[in-house]
Coordinates of C-alpha atoms in Angstrom, one line a residue:
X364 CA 62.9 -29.7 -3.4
X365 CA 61.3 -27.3 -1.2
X366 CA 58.6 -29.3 1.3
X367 CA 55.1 -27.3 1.5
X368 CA 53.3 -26.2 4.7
X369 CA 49.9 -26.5 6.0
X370 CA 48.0 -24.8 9.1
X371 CA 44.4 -24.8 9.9
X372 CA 41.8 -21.6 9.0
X373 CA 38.4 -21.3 8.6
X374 CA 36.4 -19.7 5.8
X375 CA 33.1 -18.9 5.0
X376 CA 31.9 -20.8 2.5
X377 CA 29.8 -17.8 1.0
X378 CA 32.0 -14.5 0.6
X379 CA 35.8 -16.5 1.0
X380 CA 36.4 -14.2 4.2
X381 CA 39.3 -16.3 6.1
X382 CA 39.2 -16.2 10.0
X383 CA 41.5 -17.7 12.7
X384 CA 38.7 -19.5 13.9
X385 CA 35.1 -20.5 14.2
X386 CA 32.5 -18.1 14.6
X387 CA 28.4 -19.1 13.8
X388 CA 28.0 -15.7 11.5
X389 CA 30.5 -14.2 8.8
X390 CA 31.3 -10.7 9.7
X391 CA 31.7 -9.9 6.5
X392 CA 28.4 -11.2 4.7
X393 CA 26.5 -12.0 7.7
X394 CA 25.4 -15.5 6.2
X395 CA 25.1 -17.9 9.5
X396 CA 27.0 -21.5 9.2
X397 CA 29.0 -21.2 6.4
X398 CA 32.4 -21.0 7.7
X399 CA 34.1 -24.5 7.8
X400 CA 37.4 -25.2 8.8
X401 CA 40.2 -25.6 5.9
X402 CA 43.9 -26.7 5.4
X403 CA 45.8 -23.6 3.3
X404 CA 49.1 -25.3 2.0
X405 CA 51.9 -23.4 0.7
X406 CA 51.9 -24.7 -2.9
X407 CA 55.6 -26.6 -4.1
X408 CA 58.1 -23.9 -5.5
X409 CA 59.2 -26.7 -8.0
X410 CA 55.8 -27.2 -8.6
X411 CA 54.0 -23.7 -9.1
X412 CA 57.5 -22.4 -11.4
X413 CA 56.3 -25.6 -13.9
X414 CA 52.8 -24.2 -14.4
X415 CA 53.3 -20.6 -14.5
X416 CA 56.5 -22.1 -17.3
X417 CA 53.5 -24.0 -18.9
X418 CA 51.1 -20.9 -18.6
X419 CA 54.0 -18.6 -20.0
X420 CA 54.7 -20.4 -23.3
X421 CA 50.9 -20.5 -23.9
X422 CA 50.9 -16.9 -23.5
X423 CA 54.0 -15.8 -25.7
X424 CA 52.4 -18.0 -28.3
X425 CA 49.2 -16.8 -28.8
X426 CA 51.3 -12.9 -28.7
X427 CA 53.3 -13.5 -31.1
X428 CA 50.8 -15.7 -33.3
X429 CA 48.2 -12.4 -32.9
X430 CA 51.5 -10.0 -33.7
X431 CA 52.1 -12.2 -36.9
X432 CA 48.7 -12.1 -37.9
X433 CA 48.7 -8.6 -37.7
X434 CA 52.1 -6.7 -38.3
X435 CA 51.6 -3.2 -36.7
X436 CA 50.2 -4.4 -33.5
X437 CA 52.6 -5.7 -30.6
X438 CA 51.8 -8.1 -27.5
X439 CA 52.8 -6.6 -24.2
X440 CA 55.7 -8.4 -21.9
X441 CA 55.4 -10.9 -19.4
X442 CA 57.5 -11.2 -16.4
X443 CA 59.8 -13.6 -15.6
X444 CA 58.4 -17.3 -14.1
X445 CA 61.5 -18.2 -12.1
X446 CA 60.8 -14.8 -9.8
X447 CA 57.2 -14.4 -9.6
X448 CA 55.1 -15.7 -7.4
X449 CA 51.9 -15.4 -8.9
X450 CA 50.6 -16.1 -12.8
X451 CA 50.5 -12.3 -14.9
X452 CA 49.5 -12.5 -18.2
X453 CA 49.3 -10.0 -20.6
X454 CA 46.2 -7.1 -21.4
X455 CA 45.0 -7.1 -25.1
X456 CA 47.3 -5.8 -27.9
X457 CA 48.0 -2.3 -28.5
X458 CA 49.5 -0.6 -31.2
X459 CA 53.4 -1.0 -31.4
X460 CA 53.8 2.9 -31.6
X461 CA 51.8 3.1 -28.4
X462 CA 52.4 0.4 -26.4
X463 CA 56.3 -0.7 -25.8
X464 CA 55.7 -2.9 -22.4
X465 CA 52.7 -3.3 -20.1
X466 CA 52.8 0.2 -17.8
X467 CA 53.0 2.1 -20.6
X468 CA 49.8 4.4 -20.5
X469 CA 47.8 5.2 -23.6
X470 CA 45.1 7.5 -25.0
X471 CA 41.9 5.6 -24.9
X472 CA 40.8 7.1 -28.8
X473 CA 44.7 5.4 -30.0
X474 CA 43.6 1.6 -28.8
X475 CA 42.8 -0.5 -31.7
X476 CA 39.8 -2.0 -31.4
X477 CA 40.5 -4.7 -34.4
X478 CA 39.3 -8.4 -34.2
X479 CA 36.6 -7.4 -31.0
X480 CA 33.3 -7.8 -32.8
X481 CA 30.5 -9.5 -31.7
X482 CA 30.5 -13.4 -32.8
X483 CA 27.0 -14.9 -33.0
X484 CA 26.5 -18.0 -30.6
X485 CA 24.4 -19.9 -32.8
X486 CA 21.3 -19.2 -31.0
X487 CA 19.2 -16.1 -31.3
X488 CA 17.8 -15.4 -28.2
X489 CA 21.4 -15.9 -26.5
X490 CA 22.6 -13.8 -28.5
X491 CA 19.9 -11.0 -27.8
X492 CA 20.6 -11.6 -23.8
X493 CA 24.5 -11.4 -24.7
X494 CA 23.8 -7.8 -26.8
X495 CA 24.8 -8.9 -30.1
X496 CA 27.0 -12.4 -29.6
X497 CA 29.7 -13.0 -27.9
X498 CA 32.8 -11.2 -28.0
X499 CA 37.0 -12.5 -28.2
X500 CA 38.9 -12.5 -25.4
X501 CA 35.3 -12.2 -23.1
X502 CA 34.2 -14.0 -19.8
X503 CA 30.4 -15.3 -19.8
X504 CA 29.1 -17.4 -16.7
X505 CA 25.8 -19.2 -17.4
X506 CA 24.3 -20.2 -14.1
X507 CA 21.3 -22.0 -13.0
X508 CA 19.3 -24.8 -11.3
X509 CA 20.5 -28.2 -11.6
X510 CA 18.4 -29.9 -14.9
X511 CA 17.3 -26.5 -16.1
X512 CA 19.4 -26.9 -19.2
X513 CA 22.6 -25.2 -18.8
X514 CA 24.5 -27.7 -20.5
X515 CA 22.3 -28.4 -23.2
X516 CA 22.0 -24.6 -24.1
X517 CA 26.1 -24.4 -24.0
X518 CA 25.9 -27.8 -26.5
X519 CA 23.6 -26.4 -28.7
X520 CA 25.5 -23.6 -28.8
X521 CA 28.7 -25.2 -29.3
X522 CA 27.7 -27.4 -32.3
X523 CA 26.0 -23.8 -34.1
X524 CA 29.2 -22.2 -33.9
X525 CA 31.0 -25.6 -35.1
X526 CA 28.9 -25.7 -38.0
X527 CA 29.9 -22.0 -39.6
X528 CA 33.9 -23.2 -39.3
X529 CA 35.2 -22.1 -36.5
X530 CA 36.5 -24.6 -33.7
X531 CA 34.9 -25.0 -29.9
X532 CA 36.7 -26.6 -27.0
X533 CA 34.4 -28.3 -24.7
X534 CA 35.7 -29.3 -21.1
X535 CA 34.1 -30.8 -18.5
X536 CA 34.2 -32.4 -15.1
X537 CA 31.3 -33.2 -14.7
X538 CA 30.0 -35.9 -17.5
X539 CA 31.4 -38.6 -19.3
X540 CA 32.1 -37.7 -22.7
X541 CA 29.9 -40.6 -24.0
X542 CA 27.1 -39.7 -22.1
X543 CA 27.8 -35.7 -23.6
X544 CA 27.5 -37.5 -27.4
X545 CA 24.6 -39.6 -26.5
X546 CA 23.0 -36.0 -25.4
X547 CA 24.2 -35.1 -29.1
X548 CA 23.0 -37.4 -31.4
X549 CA 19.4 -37.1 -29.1
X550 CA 19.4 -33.4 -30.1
X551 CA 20.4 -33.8 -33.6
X552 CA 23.8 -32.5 -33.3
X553 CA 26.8 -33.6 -35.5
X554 CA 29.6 -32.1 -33.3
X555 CA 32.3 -31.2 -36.6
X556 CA 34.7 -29.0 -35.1
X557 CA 33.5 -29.9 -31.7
X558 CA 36.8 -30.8 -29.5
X559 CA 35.6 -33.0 -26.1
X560 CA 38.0 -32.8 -23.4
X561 CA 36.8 -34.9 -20.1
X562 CA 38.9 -33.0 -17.6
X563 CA 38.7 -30.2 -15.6
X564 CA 42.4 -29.3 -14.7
X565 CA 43.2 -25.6 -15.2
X566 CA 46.7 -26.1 -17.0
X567 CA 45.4 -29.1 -19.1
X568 CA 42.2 -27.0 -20.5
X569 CA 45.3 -24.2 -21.3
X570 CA 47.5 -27.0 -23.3
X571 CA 44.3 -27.8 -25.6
X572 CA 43.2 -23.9 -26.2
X573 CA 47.5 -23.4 -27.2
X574 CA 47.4 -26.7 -29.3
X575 CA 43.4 -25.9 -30.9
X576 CA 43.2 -22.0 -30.8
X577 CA 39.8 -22.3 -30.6
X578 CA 37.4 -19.3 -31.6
X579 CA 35.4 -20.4 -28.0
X580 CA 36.2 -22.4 -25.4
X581 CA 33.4 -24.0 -22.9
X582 CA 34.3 -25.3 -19.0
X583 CA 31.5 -27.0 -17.7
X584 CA 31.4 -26.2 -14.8
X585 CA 33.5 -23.7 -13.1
X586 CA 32.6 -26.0 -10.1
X587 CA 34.4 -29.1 -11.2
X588 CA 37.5 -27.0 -12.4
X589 CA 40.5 -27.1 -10.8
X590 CA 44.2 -26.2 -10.7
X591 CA 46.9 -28.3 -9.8
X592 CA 48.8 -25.5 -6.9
X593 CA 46.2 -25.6 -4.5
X594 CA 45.6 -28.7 -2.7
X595 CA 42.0 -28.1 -1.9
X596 CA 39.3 -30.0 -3.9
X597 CA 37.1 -28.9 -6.8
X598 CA 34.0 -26.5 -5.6
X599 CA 35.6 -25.0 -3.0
X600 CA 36.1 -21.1 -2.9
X601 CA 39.5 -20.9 -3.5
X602 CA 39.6 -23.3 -6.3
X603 CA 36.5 -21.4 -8.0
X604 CA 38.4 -17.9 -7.8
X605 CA 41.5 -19.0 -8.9
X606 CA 40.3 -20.7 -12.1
X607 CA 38.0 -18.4 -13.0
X608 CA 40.8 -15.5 -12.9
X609 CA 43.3 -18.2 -14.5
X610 CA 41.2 -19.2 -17.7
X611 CA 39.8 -15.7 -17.9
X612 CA 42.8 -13.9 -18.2
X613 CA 44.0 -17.0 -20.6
X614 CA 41.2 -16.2 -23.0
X615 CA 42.3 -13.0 -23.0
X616 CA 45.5 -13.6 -24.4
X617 CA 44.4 -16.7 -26.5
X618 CA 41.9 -14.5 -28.0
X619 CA 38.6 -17.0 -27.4
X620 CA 35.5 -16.4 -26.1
X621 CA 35.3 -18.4 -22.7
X622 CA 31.8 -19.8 -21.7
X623 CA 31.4 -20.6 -17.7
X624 CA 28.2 -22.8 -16.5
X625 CA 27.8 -22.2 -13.0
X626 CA 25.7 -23.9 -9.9
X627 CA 23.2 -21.9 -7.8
X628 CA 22.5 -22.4 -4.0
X629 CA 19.5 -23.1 -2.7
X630 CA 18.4 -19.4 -2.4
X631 CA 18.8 -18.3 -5.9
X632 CA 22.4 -17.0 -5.7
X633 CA 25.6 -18.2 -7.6
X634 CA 27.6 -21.3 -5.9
X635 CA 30.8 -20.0 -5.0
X636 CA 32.4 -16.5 -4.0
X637 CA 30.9 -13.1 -4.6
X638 CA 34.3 -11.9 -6.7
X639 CA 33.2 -14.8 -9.2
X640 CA 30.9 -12.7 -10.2
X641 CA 33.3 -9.5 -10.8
X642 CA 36.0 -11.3 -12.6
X643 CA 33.8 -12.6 -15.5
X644 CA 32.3 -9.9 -18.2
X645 CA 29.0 -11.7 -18.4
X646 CA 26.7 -13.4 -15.9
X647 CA 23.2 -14.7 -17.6
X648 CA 21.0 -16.7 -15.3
X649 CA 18.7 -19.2 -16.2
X650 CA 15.3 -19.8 -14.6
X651 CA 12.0 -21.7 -15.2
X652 CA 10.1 -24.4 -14.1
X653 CA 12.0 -27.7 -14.6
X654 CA 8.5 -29.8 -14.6
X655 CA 7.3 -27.2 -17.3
X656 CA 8.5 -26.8 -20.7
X657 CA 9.9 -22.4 -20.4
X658 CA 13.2 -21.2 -19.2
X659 CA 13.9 -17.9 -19.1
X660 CA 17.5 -16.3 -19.6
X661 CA 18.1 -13.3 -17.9
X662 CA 21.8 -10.8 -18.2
X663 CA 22.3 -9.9 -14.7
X664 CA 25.9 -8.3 -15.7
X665 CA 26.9 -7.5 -19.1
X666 CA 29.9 -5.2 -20.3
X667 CA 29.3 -5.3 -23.6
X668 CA 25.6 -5.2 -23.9
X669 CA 22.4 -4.2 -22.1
X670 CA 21.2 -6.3 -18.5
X671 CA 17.5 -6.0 -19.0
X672 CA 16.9 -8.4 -21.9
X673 CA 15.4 -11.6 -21.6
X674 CA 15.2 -14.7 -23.7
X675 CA 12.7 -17.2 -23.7
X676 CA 13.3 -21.0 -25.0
X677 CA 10.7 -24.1 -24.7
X678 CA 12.5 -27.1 -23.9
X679 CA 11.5 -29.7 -26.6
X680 CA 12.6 -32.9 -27.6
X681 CA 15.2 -31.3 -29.9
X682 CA 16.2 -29.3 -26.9
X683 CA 16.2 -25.5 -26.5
X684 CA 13.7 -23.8 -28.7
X685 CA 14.0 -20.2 -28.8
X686 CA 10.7 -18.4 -28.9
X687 CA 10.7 -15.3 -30.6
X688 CA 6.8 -13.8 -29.6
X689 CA 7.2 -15.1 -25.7
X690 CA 3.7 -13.1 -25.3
X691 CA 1.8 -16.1 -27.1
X692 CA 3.5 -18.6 -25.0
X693 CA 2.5 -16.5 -21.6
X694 CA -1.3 -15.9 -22.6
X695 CA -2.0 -19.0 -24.8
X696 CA -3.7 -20.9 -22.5
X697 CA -5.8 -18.1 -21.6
X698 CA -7.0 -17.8 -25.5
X699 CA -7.6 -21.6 -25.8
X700 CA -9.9 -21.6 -22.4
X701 CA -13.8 -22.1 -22.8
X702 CA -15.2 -18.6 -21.3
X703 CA -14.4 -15.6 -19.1
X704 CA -12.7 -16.6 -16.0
X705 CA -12.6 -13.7 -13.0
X706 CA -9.2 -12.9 -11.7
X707 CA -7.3 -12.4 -14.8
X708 CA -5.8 -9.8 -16.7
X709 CA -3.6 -9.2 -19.1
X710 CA -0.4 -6.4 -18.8
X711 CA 1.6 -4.7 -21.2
X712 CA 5.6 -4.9 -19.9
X713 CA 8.8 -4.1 -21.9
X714 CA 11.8 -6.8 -20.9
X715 CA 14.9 -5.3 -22.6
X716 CA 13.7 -3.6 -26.0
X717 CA 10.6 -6.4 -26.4
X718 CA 6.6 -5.7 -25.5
X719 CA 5.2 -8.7 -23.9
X720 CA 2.0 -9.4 -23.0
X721 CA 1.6 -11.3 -19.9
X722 CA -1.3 -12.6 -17.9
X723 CA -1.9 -11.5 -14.1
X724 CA -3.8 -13.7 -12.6
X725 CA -5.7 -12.6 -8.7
X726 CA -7.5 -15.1 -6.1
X727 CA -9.0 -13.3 -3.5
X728 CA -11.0 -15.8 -0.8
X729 CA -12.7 -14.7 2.7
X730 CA -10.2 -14.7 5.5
X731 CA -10.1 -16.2 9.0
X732 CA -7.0 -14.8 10.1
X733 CA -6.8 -11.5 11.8
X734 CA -4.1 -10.5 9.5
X735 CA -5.3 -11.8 5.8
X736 CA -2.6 -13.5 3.7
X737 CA -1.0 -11.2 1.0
X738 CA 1.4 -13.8 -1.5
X739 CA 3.2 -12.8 -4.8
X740 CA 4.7 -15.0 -7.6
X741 CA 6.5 -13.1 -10.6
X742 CA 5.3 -9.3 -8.7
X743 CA 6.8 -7.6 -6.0
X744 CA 5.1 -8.0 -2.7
X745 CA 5.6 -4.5 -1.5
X746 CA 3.5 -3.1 -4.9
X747 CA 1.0 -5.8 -3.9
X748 CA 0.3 -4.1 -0.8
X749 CA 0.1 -0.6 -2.3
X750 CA -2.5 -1.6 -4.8
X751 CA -4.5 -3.0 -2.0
X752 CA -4.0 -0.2 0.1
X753 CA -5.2 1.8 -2.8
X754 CA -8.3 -0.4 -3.8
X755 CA -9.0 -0.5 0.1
X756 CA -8.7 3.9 0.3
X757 CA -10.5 4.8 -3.0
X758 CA -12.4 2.0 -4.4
X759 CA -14.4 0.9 -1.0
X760 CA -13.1 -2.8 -2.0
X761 CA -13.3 -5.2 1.3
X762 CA -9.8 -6.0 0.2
X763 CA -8.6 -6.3 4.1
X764 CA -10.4 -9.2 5.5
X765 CA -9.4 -11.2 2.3
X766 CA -6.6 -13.9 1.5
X767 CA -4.8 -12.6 -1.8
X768 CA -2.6 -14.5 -4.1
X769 CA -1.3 -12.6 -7.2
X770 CA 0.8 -14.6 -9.9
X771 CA 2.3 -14.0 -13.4
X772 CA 1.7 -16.6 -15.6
X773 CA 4.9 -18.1 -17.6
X774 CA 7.2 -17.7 -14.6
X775 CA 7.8 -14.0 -15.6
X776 CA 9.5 -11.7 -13.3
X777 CA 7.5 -8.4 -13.5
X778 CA 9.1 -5.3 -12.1
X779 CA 8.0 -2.4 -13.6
X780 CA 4.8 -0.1 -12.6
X781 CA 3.4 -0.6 -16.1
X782 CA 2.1 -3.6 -14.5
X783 CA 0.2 -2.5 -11.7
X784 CA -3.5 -1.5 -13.4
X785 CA -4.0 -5.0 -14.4
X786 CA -2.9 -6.4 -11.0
X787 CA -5.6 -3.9 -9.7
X788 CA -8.1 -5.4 -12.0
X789 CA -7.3 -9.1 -11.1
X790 CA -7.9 -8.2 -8.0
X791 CA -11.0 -6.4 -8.0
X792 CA -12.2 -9.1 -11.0
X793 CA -11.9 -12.2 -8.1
X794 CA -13.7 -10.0 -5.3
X795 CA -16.6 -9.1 -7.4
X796 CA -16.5 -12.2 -9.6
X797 CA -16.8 -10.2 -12.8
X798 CA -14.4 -11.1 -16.2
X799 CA -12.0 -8.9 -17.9
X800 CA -12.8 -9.1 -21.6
X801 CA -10.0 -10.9 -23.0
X802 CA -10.0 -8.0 -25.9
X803 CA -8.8 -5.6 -23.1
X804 CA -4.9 -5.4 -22.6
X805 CA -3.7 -2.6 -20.4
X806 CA -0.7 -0.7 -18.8
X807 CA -0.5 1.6 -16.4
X808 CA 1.1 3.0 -13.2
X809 CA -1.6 3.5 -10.4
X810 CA -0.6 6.5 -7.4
X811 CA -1.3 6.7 -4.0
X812 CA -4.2 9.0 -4.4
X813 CA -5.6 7.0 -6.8
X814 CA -4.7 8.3 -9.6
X815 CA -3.4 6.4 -13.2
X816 CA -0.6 7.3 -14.5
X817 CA 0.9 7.2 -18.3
X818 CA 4.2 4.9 -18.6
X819 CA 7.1 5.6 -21.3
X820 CA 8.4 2.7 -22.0
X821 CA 5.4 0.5 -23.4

């Protein structure tokens, strides 16, 4: 049996970049203290030909079970184990008279598009992030804060699919399985058709999609997963690209719709390497205020839908509540206050193809400093400053020896300019201490001459 070896490298713990040694900033991010030192093993021949042997079976099953099913299409070939040295798997079925092996080239209008429709998740404002549902053979990473309800969300979503037939594979490393159905019989949830599997191995979440074929299959979390040929442990960048590539290109061929919950760092940004993000089809992040009751779910990357919807769930005793007019939850408690407060406005946005109504909300006091304090919570700062700059110019407003803090109530992330007359507004509303009637809703794009301009998408 062939021994493995080992040597010493260093890699940054943000982008994967391998050096020969230590330096304080990757050259290839430029993140500072995140290269650690590692121990890169040559994996055991004996060892790697089992799995990719395991792997290959899988894979010439679920061809030829798809090529039974339906009888002019044809899977494409895989090479031999015993000579590779990496797992290939095979694309999507084409049809037979097309396709005879997997460098054969094809017109794109001649590929069969059969069995690729959108399945719902269960839960409607998933599915409005996702485009439609989620589709066979597809990659979606769900990522967020630790407690925001990642794993709740992929539960609920699980048992909704269970409950119109179809069967869901649910691994994961990183709870108990009792403690998982203590979470389901809190939320209500019977779990029929639900299959629990309390590991995180990489071949051993393969055996259970080739013995269930399950319509989706869940991995919670792509943190905790691992694969057997590489000797590093779970979390770390190598183990996160490998499995992500492995399992995505095994629902591929298995034909299931694969569900990834990922971690986030510190600053925001997905735990693990920046390719993570390229080798899945969908990433959706979820955000909110863990103490408060919203989250938010945003499509940062989607291939087979749009990247600018949002959905918006209250998190309940039942669990995830989908709300399907977010603008009452964002202005409610403006509506149920006694009187006219200054400082507040409320701005017409479009997230995705939705009009929300959100409240702005200004508080401008008298300065000390000789530079006054300019913070924004759920508007961009720059914008800030050119409304100021504006109100300063045109409207005589003593804007510059004041503190200003601009928010957006709900935890909303507004972007667009549409926003930018009622930010003005709050503004000027806290430095003359005068109300906005709360009848008055508004959206517009403010110049640098002053000017207000008309917005399309509202």
């Amino acid at each position: 049996m062939a021994k493995s070896s080992s040597k010493t490298q260093f890699q940054c713990g943000g982008c994967g970049r391998v050096t020969a040694k230590w330096v304080g900033k990757c050259s290839q991010c430029g993140e500072w203290n995140t290269v650690v030192q590692t121990v890169a093993r040559a994996a055991d021949t004996s060892t790697t030909a089992s799995a990719l042997d395991r792997v290959s079976r899988a894979v010439e099953s679920f061809a030829s079970e798809r090529a039974h099913e339906s009888p002019g299409r044809v899977g494409v070939s895989t090479p031999d184990v015993a000579t590779s040295s990496a797992a290939t798997y095979p694309t999507p079925d084409l049809p037979k008279s097309e396709v005879e092996d997997r460098n054969s080239a094809v017109e794109l209008v001649r590929i069969s598009t059969e069995g690729t429709s959108y399945m719902s998740s269960g839960i409607e404002e998933l599915d409005r992030v996702l485009g439609g549902g989620l589709v066979a053979g597809s990659t979606t990473l769900l990522a967020g804060d630790p407690g925001i309800g990642k794993s709740t969300l992929l539960l609920q979503s699980a048992a909704a699919i269970a409950n119109t037939g179809k069967t869901v594979l649910y691994a994961t490393g990183e709870e108990a399985l009792e403690q998982i159905r203590i979470r389901a019989t809190r939320l209500g949830l019977k779990g029929d058709r639900v299959f629990m599997l309390g590991s995180g191995d990489a071949l051993t979440i393969v055996d259970r999609v080739a013995e269930l074929r399950p319509a989706v299959t869940i991995v919670d979390s792509i943190q905790t997963a691992t694969h057997p040929d590489l000797d590093s442990p779970a979390g770390t960048i190598s183990q996160i690209r490998e499995c992500a590539s492995f399992l995505s290109q095994i629902a591929r061929a298995a034909h299931t719709a694969l569900m990834l919950s990922g971690h986030v760092t510190k600053d925001g940004n997905i735990a693990g390497p920046r390719v993570l993000e390229h080798q899945v089809d969908a990433v959706l992040q979820m955000s909110g205020d863990k103490v408060g009751m919203l989250r938010m779910l945003h499509g940062v990357k989607n291939r087979f839908g749009p990247t600018d919807e949002i959905g918006v769930f209250e998190m309940r005793g039942e669990g995830l509540v989908g709300i399907s007019d977010p603008s009452s939850v964002f202005i409610q408690q403006r509506e149920s206050g006694s009187g006219l407060l200054s400082g507040s406005a409320v701005a017409l946005v479009v997230e995705g193809t939705r009009s929300l109504a959100v409240e702005v909300q200004a508080l401008a006091t008298p300065s000390s400093l000789a530079s006054p304090r300019r913070v924004a919570n759920g508007v961009e700062i720059s914008r800030v400053h050119m409304i100021t700059a504006v109100l300063a110019k045109h409207m005589r407003l003593p804007v510059s020896n004041h503190d200003l803090v601009i928010s957006v109530t709900g935890g909303l992330d507004v972007k667009e300019p549409a926003a930018d007359l009622a930010i003005a507004l709050a503004i000027a509303s806290s430095l003359l201490d005068l109300p906005v009637k709360d009848t008055i809703a508004m959206a517009g794009e403010i110049g640098l001459s002053g000017e207000l301009r008309s917005v399309t998408r509202v």
